[in-house]
Tab-separated table of N, CA and C in Angstrom:
chain	number	residue	atom	x	y	z
A	1	UNK	N	0.851	-1.249	-0.031
A	1	UNK	CA	-0.015	0.012	-0.032
A	1	UNK	C	0.854	1.265	0.020
A	2	UNK	N	1.816	1.371	0.963
A	2	UNK	CA	2.758	2.521	0.963
A	2	UNK	C	3.668	2.539	-0.212
A	3	UNK	N	4.149	1.362	-0.574
A	3	UNK	CA	5.097	1.248	-1.678
A	3	UNK	C	4.391	1.782	-2.933
A	4	UNK	N	3.102	1.349	-3.146
A	4	UNK	CA	2.373	1.779	-4.321
A	4	UNK	C	2.169	3.253	-4.381
A	5	UNK	N	1.977	3.824	-3.187
A	5	UNK	CA	1.735	5.246	-3.160
A	5	UNK	C	3.057	6.031	-3.357
A	6	UNK	N	4.150	5.513	-2.916
A	6	UNK	CA	5.461	6.011	-3.116
A	6	UNK	C	5.788	5.964	-4.694
A	7	UNK	N	5.614	4.897	-5.277
A	7	UNK	CA	5.830	4.707	-6.680
A	7	UNK	C	4.888	5.693	-7.532
A	8	UNK	N	3.662	5.759	-7.065
A	8	UNK	CA	2.742	6.633	-7.789
A	8	UNK	C	3.295	8.111	-7.674
A	9	UNK	N	3.893	8.637	-6.526
A	9	UNK	CA	4.445	9.887	-6.478
A	9	UNK	C	5.638	10.063	-7.471
A	10	UNK	N	6.477	9.056	-7.469
A	10	UNK	CA	7.585	9.061	-8.297
A	10	UNK	C	7.195	9.228	-9.815
A	11	UNK	N	6.111	8.476	-10.149
A	11	UNK	CA	5.686	8.573	-11.596
A	11	UNK	C	5.154	9.947	-11.844
A	12	UNK	N	4.389	10.463	-10.858
A	12	UNK	CA	3.729	11.841	-11.022
A	12	UNK	C	4.779	12.878	-11.153
A	13	UNK	N	5.815	12.778	-10.302
A	13	UNK	CA	6.883	13.794	-10.424
A	13	UNK	C	7.607	13.678	-11.789
A	14	UNK	N	7.805	12.441	-12.268
A	14	UNK	CA	8.423	12.348	-13.545
A	14	UNK	C	7.615	13.053	-14.701
A	15	UNK	N	6.326	12.807	-14.556
A	15	UNK	CA	5.334	13.460	-15.528
A	15	UNK	C	5.257	14.973	-15.428
A	16	UNK	N	5.154	15.465	-14.131
A	16	UNK	CA	4.950	16.876	-13.920
A	16	UNK	C	6.141	17.714	-14.230
A	17	UNK	N	7.356	17.135	-13.882
A	17	UNK	CA	8.618	17.889	-13.973
A	17	UNK	C	9.561	17.359	-15.026
A	18	UNK	N	9.010	16.813	-16.067
A	18	UNK	CA	9.866	16.242	-17.089
A	18	UNK	C	10.649	17.289	-17.821
A	19	UNK	N	11.966	17.140	-17.851
A	19	UNK	CA	12.828	18.045	-18.602
A	19	UNK	C	13.405	19.111	-17.646
A	20	UNK	N	13.047	19.116	-16.400
A	20	UNK	CA	13.569	20.081	-15.393
A	20	UNK	C	14.287	19.239	-14.352
A	21	UNK	N	15.549	18.976	-14.541
A	21	UNK	CA	16.213	17.968	-13.671
A	21	UNK	C	16.266	18.416	-12.178
A	22	UNK	N	16.548	19.772	-11.990
A	22	UNK	CA	16.680	20.250	-10.671
A	22	UNK	C	15.371	20.106	-9.773
A	23	UNK	N	14.243	20.523	-10.442
A	23	UNK	CA	13.045	20.480	-9.759
A	23	UNK	C	12.575	18.951	-9.491
A	24	UNK	N	12.796	18.223	-10.569
A	24	UNK	CA	12.493	16.693	-10.448
A	24	UNK	C	13.260	16.182	-9.359
A	25	UNK	N	14.535	16.445	-9.269
A	25	UNK	CA	15.362	15.863	-8.132
A	25	UNK	C	14.958	16.308	-6.807
A	26	UNK	N	14.559	17.603	-6.705
A	26	UNK	CA	14.133	18.121	-5.372
A	26	UNK	C	12.758	17.563	-5.007
A	27	UNK	N	11.863	17.323	-5.940
A	27	UNK	CA	10.580	16.748	-5.688
A	27	UNK	C	10.802	15.352	-5.208
A	28	UNK	N	11.644	14.596	-5.855
A	28	UNK	CA	11.870	13.167	-5.508
A	28	UNK	C	12.522	13.087	-4.138
A	29	UNK	N	13.476	13.937	-3.752
A	29	UNK	CA	14.123	13.976	-2.594
A	29	UNK	C	13.056	14.303	-1.400
A	30	UNK	N	12.176	15.245	-1.663
A	30	UNK	CA	11.180	15.627	-0.665
A	30	UNK	C	10.287	14.388	-0.464
A	31	UNK	N	9.865	13.745	-1.444
A	31	UNK	CA	9.033	12.556	-1.304
A	31	UNK	C	9.699	11.458	-0.521
A	32	UNK	N	11.021	11.263	-0.810
A	32	UNK	CA	11.818	10.268	-0.089
A	32	UNK	C	11.909	10.610	1.471
A	33	UNK	N	12.177	11.968	1.697
A	33	UNK	CA	12.323	12.393	3.058
A	33	UNK	C	11.054	12.171	3.881
A	34	UNK	N	9.945	12.515	3.203
A	34	UNK	CA	8.603	12.489	3.841
A	34	UNK	C	8.258	10.912	4.128
A	35	UNK	N	8.579	10.067	3.217
A	35	UNK	CA	8.310	8.652	3.389
A	35	UNK	C	9.163	8.090	4.455
A	36	UNK	N	10.472	8.499	4.465
A	36	UNK	CA	11.335	8.039	5.487
A	36	UNK	C	10.965	8.428	6.855
A	37	UNK	N	10.266	9.630	7.038
A	37	UNK	CA	9.854	10.200	8.309
A	37	UNK	C	8.654	9.333	8.784
A	38	UNK	N	7.918	8.723	7.894
A	38	UNK	CA	6.790	7.857	8.319
A	38	UNK	C	7.072	6.376	8.414
A	39	UNK	N	8.323	5.982	8.181
A	39	UNK	CA	8.767	4.637	8.068
A	39	UNK	C	8.447	3.805	9.361
A	40	UNK	N	8.499	4.403	10.529
A	40	UNK	CA	8.359	3.794	11.824
A	40	UNK	C	6.850	3.546	12.129
A	41	UNK	N	5.936	4.084	11.322
A	41	UNK	CA	4.525	3.796	11.680
A	41	UNK	C	4.153	2.306	11.353
A	42	UNK	N	3.212	1.850	12.253
A	42	UNK	CA	2.690	0.563	12.137
A	42	UNK	C	1.770	0.575	10.755
A	43	UNK	N	1.953	-0.347	9.906
A	43	UNK	CA	1.222	-0.283	8.738
A	43	UNK	C	-0.331	-0.359	8.878
A	44	UNK	N	-0.790	-0.920	9.928
A	44	UNK	CA	-2.256	-1.004	10.177
A	44	UNK	C	-2.686	0.160	10.945
A	45	UNK	N	-1.922	1.109	11.323
A	45	UNK	CA	-2.332	2.286	12.100
A	45	UNK	C	-3.174	3.242	11.292
A	46	UNK	N	-3.984	4.065	12.013
A	46	UNK	CA	-4.708	5.083	11.350
A	46	UNK	C	-3.791	6.142	10.777
A	47	UNK	N	-2.648	6.488	11.421
A	47	UNK	CA	-1.760	7.428	10.894
A	47	UNK	C	-1.078	6.927	9.623
A	48	UNK	N	-0.761	5.803	9.500
A	48	UNK	CA	-0.156	5.175	8.267
A	48	UNK	C	-1.192	5.243	7.154
A	49	UNK	N	-2.486	4.957	7.440
A	49	UNK	CA	-3.476	5.084	6.396
A	49	UNK	C	-3.671	6.535	5.902
A	50	UNK	N	-3.663	7.463	6.901
A	50	UNK	CA	-3.767	8.858	6.515
A	50	UNK	C	-2.643	9.272	5.646
A	51	UNK	N	-1.413	8.901	6.041
A	51	UNK	CA	-0.125	9.134	5.235
A	51	UNK	C	-0.225	8.611	3.812
A	52	UNK	N	-0.737	7.414	3.653
A	52	UNK	CA	-0.789	6.823	2.322
A	52	UNK	C	-1.902	7.594	1.484
A	53	UNK	N	-3.048	7.985	2.145
A	53	UNK	CA	-4.006	8.692	1.475
A	53	UNK	C	-3.462	10.037	1.017
A	54	UNK	N	-2.774	10.746	1.915
A	54	UNK	CA	-2.103	11.968	1.560
A	54	UNK	C	-1.180	11.846	0.329
A	55	UNK	N	-0.376	10.809	0.324
A	55	UNK	CA	0.589	10.554	-0.756
A	55	UNK	C	-0.170	10.328	-2.032
A	56	UNK	N	-1.273	9.515	-2.003
A	56	UNK	CA	-1.979	9.362	-3.181
A	56	UNK	C	-2.656	10.717	-3.701
A	57	UNK	N	-3.145	11.513	-2.742
A	57	UNK	CA	-3.679	12.866	-3.107
A	57	UNK	C	-2.573	13.722	-3.740
A	58	UNK	N	-1.362	13.674	-3.181
A	58	UNK	CA	-0.366	14.498	-3.762
A	58	UNK	C	-0.043	14.079	-5.158
A	59	UNK	N	0.098	12.727	-5.359
A	59	UNK	CA	0.316	12.204	-6.762
A	59	UNK	C	-0.670	12.638	-7.666
A	60	UNK	N	-1.981	12.545	-7.320
A	60	UNK	CA	-3.047	12.892	-8.089
A	60	UNK	C	-2.913	14.437	-8.512
A	61	UNK	N	-2.665	15.319	-7.503
A	61	UNK	CA	-2.532	16.732	-7.752
A	61	UNK	C	-1.364	17.019	-8.753
A	62	UNK	N	-0.284	16.338	-8.437
A	62	UNK	CA	0.822	16.593	-9.390
A	62	UNK	C	0.524	16.166	-10.873
A	63	UNK	N	-0.155	15.018	-11.010
A	63	UNK	CA	-0.518	14.491	-12.350
A	63	UNK	C	-1.489	15.447	-13.039
A	64	UNK	N	-2.537	15.982	-12.308
A	64	UNK	CA	-3.630	16.720	-12.984
A	64	UNK	C	-3.638	18.160	-12.954
A	65	UNK	N	-2.802	18.663	-11.933
A	65	UNK	CA	-2.840	20.232	-11.743
A	65	UNK	C	-1.606	21.006	-11.953
A	66	UNK	N	-0.475	20.311	-12.084
A	66	UNK	CA	0.797	20.999	-12.251
A	66	UNK	C	1.162	20.925	-13.696
A	67	UNK	N	1.392	22.201	-14.330
A	67	UNK	CA	1.789	22.293	-15.699
A	67	UNK	C	3.058	23.089	-15.765
A	68	UNK	N	4.012	22.626	-16.563
A	68	UNK	CA	5.223	23.378	-16.814
A	68	UNK	C	5.030	24.387	-17.819
A	69	UNK	N	5.733	25.431	-17.697
A	69	UNK	CA	5.670	26.531	-18.702
A	69	UNK	C	7.199	26.842	-19.014
A	70	UNK	N	7.416	27.079	-20.293
A	70	UNK	CA	8.824	27.511	-20.722
A	70	UNK	C	8.729	28.749	-21.544
A	71	UNK	N	9.626	29.713	-21.254
A	71	UNK	CA	9.608	30.997	-21.892
A	71	UNK	C	10.140	30.822	-23.371
A	72	UNK	N	9.425	31.520	-24.232
A	72	UNK	CA	9.751	31.559	-25.662
A	72	UNK	C	10.650	32.734	-25.897
A	73	UNK	N	11.236	32.886	-27.046
A	73	UNK	CA	12.005	33.977	-27.409
A	73	UNK	C	11.135	35.318	-27.363
A	74	UNK	N	9.954	35.149	-27.729
A	74	UNK	CA	9.150	36.498	-27.804
A	74	UNK	C	8.474	36.868	-26.482
A	75	UNK	N	8.894	36.315	-25.320
A	75	UNK	CA	8.442	36.559	-23.990
A	75	UNK	C	7.219	35.897	-23.623
A	76	UNK	N	6.704	34.994	-24.353
A	76	UNK	CA	5.525	34.264	-24.074
A	76	UNK	C	5.980	32.834	-23.479
A	77	UNK	N	4.974	32.248	-22.836
A	77	UNK	CA	5.289	30.867	-22.258
A	77	UNK	C	4.483	29.768	-23.088
A	78	UNK	N	5.182	28.780	-23.271
A	78	UNK	CA	4.639	27.495	-23.842
A	78	UNK	C	4.331	26.548	-22.707
A	79	UNK	N	3.090	26.241	-22.488
A	79	UNK	CA	2.740	25.230	-21.457
A	79	UNK	C	2.727	23.853	-22.028
A	80	UNK	N	3.305	22.925	-21.215
A	80	UNK	CA	3.301	21.496	-21.532
A	80	UNK	C	2.129	20.881	-20.961
A	81	UNK	N	1.066	20.707	-21.681
A	81	UNK	CA	-0.171	20.061	-21.074
A	81	UNK	C	-0.183	18.726	-21.705
A	82	UNK	N	-0.472	17.770	-20.877
A	82	UNK	CA	-0.413	16.419	-21.207
A	82	UNK	C	-1.858	15.732	-21.029
A	83	UNK	N	-1.947	14.423	-21.400
A	83	UNK	CA	-3.257	13.838	-21.397
A	83	UNK	C	-3.814	13.697	-19.937
A	84	UNK	N	-3.004	13.814	-18.853
A	84	UNK	CA	-3.538	13.641	-17.548
A	84	UNK	C	-3.929	15.057	-16.965
A	85	UNK	N	-3.575	16.148	-17.670
A	85	UNK	CA	-3.958	17.502	-17.160
A	85	UNK	C	-5.479	17.667	-17.067
A	86	UNK	N	-5.885	18.151	-15.844
A	86	UNK	CA	-7.360	18.404	-15.603
A	86	UNK	C	-7.682	19.615	-16.550
A	87	UNK	N	-8.693	19.433	-17.278
A	87	UNK	CA	-9.225	20.589	-18.086
A	87	UNK	C	-10.734	20.856	-17.678
A	88	UNK	N	-10.861	22.082	-17.317
A	88	UNK	CA	-12.350	22.500	-16.947
A	88	UNK	C	-13.142	22.910	-18.115
A	89	UNK	N	-14.350	22.886	-18.008
A	89	UNK	CA	-15.253	23.433	-19.124
A	89	UNK	C	-15.591	24.868	-18.938
A	90	UNK	N	-15.174	25.528	-17.819
A	90	UNK	CA	-15.485	26.819	-17.509
A	90	UNK	C	-16.970	27.263	-17.403
A	91	UNK	N	-17.812	26.274	-17.151
A	91	UNK	CA	-19.259	26.481	-17.176
A	91	UNK	C	-19.624	27.438	-15.885
A	92	UNK	N	-18.888	27.293	-14.800
A	92	UNK	CA	-19.170	28.160	-13.654
A	92	UNK	C	-18.823	29.613	-14.017
A	93	UNK	N	-17.738	29.821	-14.750
A	93	UNK	CA	-17.357	31.143	-15.235
A	93	UNK	C	-18.407	31.754	-16.229
A	94	UNK	N	-18.700	30.906	-17.147
A	94	UNK	CA	-19.722	31.404	-18.156
A	94	UNK	C	-21.044	31.751	-17.555
A	95	UNK	N	-21.461	31.073	-16.510
A	95	UNK	CA	-22.730	31.324	-15.942
A	95	UNK	C	-22.808	32.639	-15.190
A	96	UNK	N	-21.592	32.989	-14.618
A	96	UNK	CA	-21.548	34.282	-13.798
A	96	UNK	C	-21.139	35.415	-14.730
A	97	UNK	N	-21.006	35.261	-15.991
A	97	UNK	CA	-20.595	36.339	-16.904
A	97	UNK	C	-21.593	37.582	-16.771
A	98	UNK	N	-21.036	38.658	-16.659
A	98	UNK	CA	-21.897	39.864	-16.492
A	98	UNK	C	-22.298	40.108	-15.028
A	99	UNK	N	-22.042	39.245	-14.084
A	99	UNK	CA	-22.338	39.426	-12.782
A	99	UNK	C	-21.219	39.605	-11.870
A	100	UNK	N	-20.217	40.320	-12.419
A	100	UNK	CA	-18.967	40.619	-11.669
A	100	UNK	C	-19.306	41.606	-10.583
A	101	UNK	N	-19.654	41.130	-9.376
A	101	UNK	CA	-20.028	42.092	-8.373
A	101	UNK	C	-19.094	41.871	-7.157
A	102	UNK	N	-18.965	43.029	-6.374
A	102	UNK	CA	-18.208	42.916	-5.175
A	102	UNK	C	-19.092	43.671	-4.175
A	103	UNK	N	-19.660	42.876	-3.254
A	103	UNK	CA	-20.552	43.407	-2.149
A	103	UNK	C	-21.788	43.931	-2.775
A	104	UNK	N	-22.273	43.332	-3.944
A	104	UNK	CA	-23.555	43.665	-4.492
A	104	UNK	C	-23.459	44.842	-5.402
A	105	UNK	N	-22.246	45.450	-5.592
A	105	UNK	CA	-22.076	46.612	-6.600
A	105	UNK	C	-21.313	46.127	-7.703
A	106	UNK	N	-21.747	46.498	-8.874
A	106	UNK	CA	-20.978	46.242	-10.126
A	106	UNK	C	-19.537	46.682	-9.995
A	107	UNK	N	-18.617	45.884	-10.556
A	107	UNK	CA	-17.210	46.199	-10.405
A	107	UNK	C	-16.785	47.490	-11.064
A	108	UNK	N	-17.437	48.041	-12.048
A	108	UNK	CA	-17.003	49.178	-12.771
A	108	UNK	C	-17.848	50.309	-12.538
A	109	UNK	N	-18.921	50.223	-11.716
A	109	UNK	CA	-19.867	51.219	-11.447
A	109	UNK	C	-19.360	52.203	-10.460
A	110	UNK	N	-19.834	53.454	-10.391
A	110	UNK	CA	-19.352	54.486	-9.423
A	110	UNK	C	-20.255	54.501	-8.319
């Protein structure tokens, strides 16, 4: 259970930080340190189960929500979006279009 979570984090870091060796190394070192800190926990304890759940959540977040950007020559950034990147449909933003209010007052009104 813990080994699978650890391997999942390693795969997620490889996907999220591909091509950036220093960040990839730092992320893997952090994962290793955090798992080593929990090594003494009894595998059947509630704390161990919470730690494994947290590790799985971190791996999911890295896979779905972290996107790399690289600056182009023209000052723009090219994002590396992959098949696991979460993409929203922006429906909640479209529904509130025109209702940009702050404390019940339109944002641009005097």
